[in-house]
mmCIF file of C-alpha atoms in Angstrom:
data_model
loop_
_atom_site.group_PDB
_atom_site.id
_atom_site.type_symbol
_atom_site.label_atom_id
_atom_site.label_comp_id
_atom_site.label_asym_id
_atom_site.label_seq_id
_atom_site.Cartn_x
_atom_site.Cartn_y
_atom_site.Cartn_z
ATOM 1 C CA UNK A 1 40.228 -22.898 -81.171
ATOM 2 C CA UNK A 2 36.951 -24.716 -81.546
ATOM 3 C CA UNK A 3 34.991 -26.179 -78.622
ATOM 4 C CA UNK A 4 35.366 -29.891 -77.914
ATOM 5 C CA UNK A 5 33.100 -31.946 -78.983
ATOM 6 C CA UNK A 6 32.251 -33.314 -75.524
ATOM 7 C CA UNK A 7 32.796 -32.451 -72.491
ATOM 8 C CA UNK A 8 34.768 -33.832 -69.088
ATOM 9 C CA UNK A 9 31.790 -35.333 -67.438
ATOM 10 C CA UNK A 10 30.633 -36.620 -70.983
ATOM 11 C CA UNK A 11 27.677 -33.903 -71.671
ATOM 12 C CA UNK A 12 27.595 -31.867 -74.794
ATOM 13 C CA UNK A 13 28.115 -28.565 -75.383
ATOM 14 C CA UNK A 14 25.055 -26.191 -74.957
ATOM 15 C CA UNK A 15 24.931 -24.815 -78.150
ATOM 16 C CA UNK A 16 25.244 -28.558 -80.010
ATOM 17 C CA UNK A 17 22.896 -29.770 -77.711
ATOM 18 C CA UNK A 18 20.416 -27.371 -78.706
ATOM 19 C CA UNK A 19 21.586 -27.890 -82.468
ATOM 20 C CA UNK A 20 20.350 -31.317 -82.831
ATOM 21 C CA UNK A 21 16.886 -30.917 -80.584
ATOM 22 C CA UNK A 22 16.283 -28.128 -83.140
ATOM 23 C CA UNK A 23 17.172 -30.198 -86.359
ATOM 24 C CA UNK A 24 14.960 -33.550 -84.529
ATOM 25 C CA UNK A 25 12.187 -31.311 -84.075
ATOM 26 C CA UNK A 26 11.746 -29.852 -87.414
ATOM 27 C CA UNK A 27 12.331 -33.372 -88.858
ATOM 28 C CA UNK A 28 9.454 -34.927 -87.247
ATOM 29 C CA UNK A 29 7.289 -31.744 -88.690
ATOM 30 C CA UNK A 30 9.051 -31.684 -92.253
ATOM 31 C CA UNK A 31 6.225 -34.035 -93.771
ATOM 32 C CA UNK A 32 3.865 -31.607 -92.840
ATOM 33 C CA UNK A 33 2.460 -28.613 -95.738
ATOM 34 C CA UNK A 34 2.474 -25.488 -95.457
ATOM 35 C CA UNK A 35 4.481 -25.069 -91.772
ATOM 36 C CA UNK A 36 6.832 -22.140 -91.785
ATOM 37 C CA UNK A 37 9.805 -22.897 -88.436
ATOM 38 C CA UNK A 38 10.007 -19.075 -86.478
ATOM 39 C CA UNK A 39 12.050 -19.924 -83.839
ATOM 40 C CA UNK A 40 13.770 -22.195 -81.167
ATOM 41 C CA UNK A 41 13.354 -22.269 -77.823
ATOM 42 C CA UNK A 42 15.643 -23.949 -75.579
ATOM 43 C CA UNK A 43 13.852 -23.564 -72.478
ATOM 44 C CA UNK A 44 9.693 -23.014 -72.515
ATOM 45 C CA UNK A 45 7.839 -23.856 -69.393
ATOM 46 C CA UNK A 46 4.667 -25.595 -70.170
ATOM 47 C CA UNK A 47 3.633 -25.562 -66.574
ATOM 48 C CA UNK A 48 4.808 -28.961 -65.459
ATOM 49 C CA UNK A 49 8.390 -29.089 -67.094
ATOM 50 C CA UNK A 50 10.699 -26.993 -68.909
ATOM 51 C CA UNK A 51 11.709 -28.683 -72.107
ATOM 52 C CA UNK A 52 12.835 -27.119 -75.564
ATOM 53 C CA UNK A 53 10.509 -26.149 -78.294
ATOM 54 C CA UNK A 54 9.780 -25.157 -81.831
ATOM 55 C CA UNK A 55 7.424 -21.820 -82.611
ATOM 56 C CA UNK A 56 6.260 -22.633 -85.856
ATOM 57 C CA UNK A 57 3.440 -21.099 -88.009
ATOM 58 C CA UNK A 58 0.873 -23.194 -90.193
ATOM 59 C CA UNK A 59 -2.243 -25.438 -90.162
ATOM 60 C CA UNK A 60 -5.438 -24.400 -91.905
ATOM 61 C CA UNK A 61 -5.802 -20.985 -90.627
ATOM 62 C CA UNK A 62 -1.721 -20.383 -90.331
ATOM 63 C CA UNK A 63 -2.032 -20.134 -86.557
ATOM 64 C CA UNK A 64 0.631 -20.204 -84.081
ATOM 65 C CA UNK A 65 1.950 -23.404 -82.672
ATOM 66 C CA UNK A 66 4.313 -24.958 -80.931
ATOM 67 C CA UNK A 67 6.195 -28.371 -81.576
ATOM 68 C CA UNK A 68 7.623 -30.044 -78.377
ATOM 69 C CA UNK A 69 8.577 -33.392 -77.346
ATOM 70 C CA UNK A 70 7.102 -35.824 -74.661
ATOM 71 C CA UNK A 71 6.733 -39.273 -73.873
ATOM 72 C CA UNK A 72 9.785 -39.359 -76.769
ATOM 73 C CA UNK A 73 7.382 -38.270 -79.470
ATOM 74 C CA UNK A 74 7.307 -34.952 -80.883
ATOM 75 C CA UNK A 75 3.950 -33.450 -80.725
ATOM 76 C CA UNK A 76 2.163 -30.190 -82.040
ATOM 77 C CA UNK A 77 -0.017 -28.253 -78.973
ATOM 78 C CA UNK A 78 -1.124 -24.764 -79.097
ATOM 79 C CA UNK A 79 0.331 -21.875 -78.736
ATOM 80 C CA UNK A 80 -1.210 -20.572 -75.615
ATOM 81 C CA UNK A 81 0.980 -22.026 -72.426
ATOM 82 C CA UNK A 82 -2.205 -22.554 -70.726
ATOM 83 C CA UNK A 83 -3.966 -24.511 -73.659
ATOM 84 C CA UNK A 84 -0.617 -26.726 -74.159
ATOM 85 C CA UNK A 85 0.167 -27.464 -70.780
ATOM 86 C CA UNK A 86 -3.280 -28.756 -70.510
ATOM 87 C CA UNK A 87 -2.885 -30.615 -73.721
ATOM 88 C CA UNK A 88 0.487 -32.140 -72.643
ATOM 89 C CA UNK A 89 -0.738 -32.719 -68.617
ATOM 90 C CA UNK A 90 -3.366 -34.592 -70.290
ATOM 91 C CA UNK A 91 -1.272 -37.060 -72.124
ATOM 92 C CA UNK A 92 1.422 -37.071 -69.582
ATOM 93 C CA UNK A 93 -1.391 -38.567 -67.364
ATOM 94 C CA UNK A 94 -0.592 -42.107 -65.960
ATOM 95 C CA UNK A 95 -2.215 -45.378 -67.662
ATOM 96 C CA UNK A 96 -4.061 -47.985 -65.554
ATOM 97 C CA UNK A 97 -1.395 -50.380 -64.803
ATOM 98 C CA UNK A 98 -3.200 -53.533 -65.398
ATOM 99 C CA UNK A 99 -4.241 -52.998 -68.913
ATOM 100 C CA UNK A 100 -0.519 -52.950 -69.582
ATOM 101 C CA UNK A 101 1.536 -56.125 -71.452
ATOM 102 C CA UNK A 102 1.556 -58.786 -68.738
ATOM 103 C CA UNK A 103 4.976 -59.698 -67.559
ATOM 104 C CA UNK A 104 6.990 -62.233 -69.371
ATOM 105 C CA UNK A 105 6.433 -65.652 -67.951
ATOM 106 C CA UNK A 106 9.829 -68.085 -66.941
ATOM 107 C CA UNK A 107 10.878 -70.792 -68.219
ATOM 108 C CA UNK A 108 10.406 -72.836 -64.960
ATOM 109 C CA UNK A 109 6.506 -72.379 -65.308
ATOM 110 C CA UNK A 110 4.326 -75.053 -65.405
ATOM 111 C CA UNK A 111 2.358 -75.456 -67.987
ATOM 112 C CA UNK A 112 -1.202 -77.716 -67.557
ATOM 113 C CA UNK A 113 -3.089 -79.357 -70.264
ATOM 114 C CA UNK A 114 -6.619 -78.260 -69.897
ATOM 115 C CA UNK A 115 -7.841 -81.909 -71.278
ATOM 116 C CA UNK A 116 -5.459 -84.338 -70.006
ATOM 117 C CA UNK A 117 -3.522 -83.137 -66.619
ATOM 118 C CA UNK A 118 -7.328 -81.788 -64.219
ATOM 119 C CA UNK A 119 -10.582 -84.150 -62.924
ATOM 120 C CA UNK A 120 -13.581 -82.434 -62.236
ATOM 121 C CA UNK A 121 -15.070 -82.350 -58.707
ATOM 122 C CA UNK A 122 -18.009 -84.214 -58.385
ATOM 123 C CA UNK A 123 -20.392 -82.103 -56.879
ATOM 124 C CA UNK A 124 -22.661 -81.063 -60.096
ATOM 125 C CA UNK A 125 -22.903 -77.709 -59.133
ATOM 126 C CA UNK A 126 -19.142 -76.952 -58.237
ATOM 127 C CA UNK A 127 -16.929 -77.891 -61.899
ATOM 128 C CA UNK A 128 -13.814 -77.435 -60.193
ATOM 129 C CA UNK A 129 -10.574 -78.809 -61.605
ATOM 130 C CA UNK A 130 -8.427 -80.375 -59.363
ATOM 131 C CA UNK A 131 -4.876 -82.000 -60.212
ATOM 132 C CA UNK A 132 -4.885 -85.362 -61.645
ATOM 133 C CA UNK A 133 -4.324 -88.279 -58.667
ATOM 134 C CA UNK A 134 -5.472 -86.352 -55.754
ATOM 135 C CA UNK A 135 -7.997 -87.983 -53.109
ATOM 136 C CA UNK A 136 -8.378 -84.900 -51.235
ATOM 137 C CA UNK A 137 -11.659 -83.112 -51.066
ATOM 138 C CA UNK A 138 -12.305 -80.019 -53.145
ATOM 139 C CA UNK A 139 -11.566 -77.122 -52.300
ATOM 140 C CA UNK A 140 -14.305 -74.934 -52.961
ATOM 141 C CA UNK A 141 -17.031 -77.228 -52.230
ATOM 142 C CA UNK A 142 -15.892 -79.576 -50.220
ATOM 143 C CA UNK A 143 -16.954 -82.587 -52.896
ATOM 144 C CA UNK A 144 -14.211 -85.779 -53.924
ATOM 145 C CA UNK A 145 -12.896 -85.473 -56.592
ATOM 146 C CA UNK A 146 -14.262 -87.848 -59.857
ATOM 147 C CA UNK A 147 -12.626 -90.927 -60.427
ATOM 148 C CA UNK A 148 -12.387 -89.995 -64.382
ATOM 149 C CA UNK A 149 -9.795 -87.768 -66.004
ATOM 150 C CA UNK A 150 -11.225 -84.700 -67.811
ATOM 151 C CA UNK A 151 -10.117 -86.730 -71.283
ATOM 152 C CA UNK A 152 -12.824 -89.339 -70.196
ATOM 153 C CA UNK A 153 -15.062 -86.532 -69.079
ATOM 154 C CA UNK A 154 -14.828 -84.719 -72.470
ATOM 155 C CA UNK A 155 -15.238 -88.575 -74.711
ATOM 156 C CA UNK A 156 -18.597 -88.833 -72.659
#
């Protein structure tokens, strides 16, 4: 009787599990010349995680290597555990957060006309912009606001 195809709490079977990790990992090395697959492993330790990889032999001198995925890319690190799991630490290694893609922005937003919708403060050496119709002093410098709008200011 074969083995179902999936088990009760919705996992798959070791063995098919292991089946198509083995299959993605030699696909994303297929393009590659030269690179002969030795074995599977279903469980290295890289000395953060244990995750599955592929032995394989090739590269210019036909060394040892080892093809594992991270980050969901499948990469090529050496052999060694020691030179890979510095390899992988390395790229595992968390980005500065605020050279990320800025959030998206809502709907509800306003959005301000930089020619038509400010007036500059007064003071010459402040150049705030303050919103169009206030009488209150600046902010900053504590200079009134000019009587034209920046439309005016940029005719002049």
């Amino acid at each position: 009787m074969a083995a179902p195809l999936k088990r009760e709490d919705g996992s798959l079977p070791a063995d098919m599990r292991d089946m198509l990790t083995r299959s993605r990992l030699e696909n994303a090395i297929k393009h590659l010349v030269g690179v002969e697959v030795l074995e599977f492993s279903s469980d290295w330790w890289d000395g953060q995680v244990h995750s599955p990889c592929l032995v394989v032999r090739g590269g210019r001198r036909h060394r040892l290597l080892r093809v594992v995925e991270t980050g969901g890319e499948a990469v090529v690190v050496p052999f060694d555990r020691h030179h890979a799991g510095q390899w992988l630490a390395h790229r595992r290694k968390p980005t500065r957060v605020e050279l990320g893609i800025p959030a998206p922005r809502w709907s509800d937003e306003v959005v301000v006309d930089g020619v038509e919708d400010f007036q500059r403060c007064t003071t010459p050496t402040c150049g705030a912009l303050l919103r169009l119709g206030t009488e209150e002093t600046c902010p900053l410098c504590g200079g009134q606001p000019s009587p034209r709008s920046a439309a005016e200011n940029a005719a002049r």
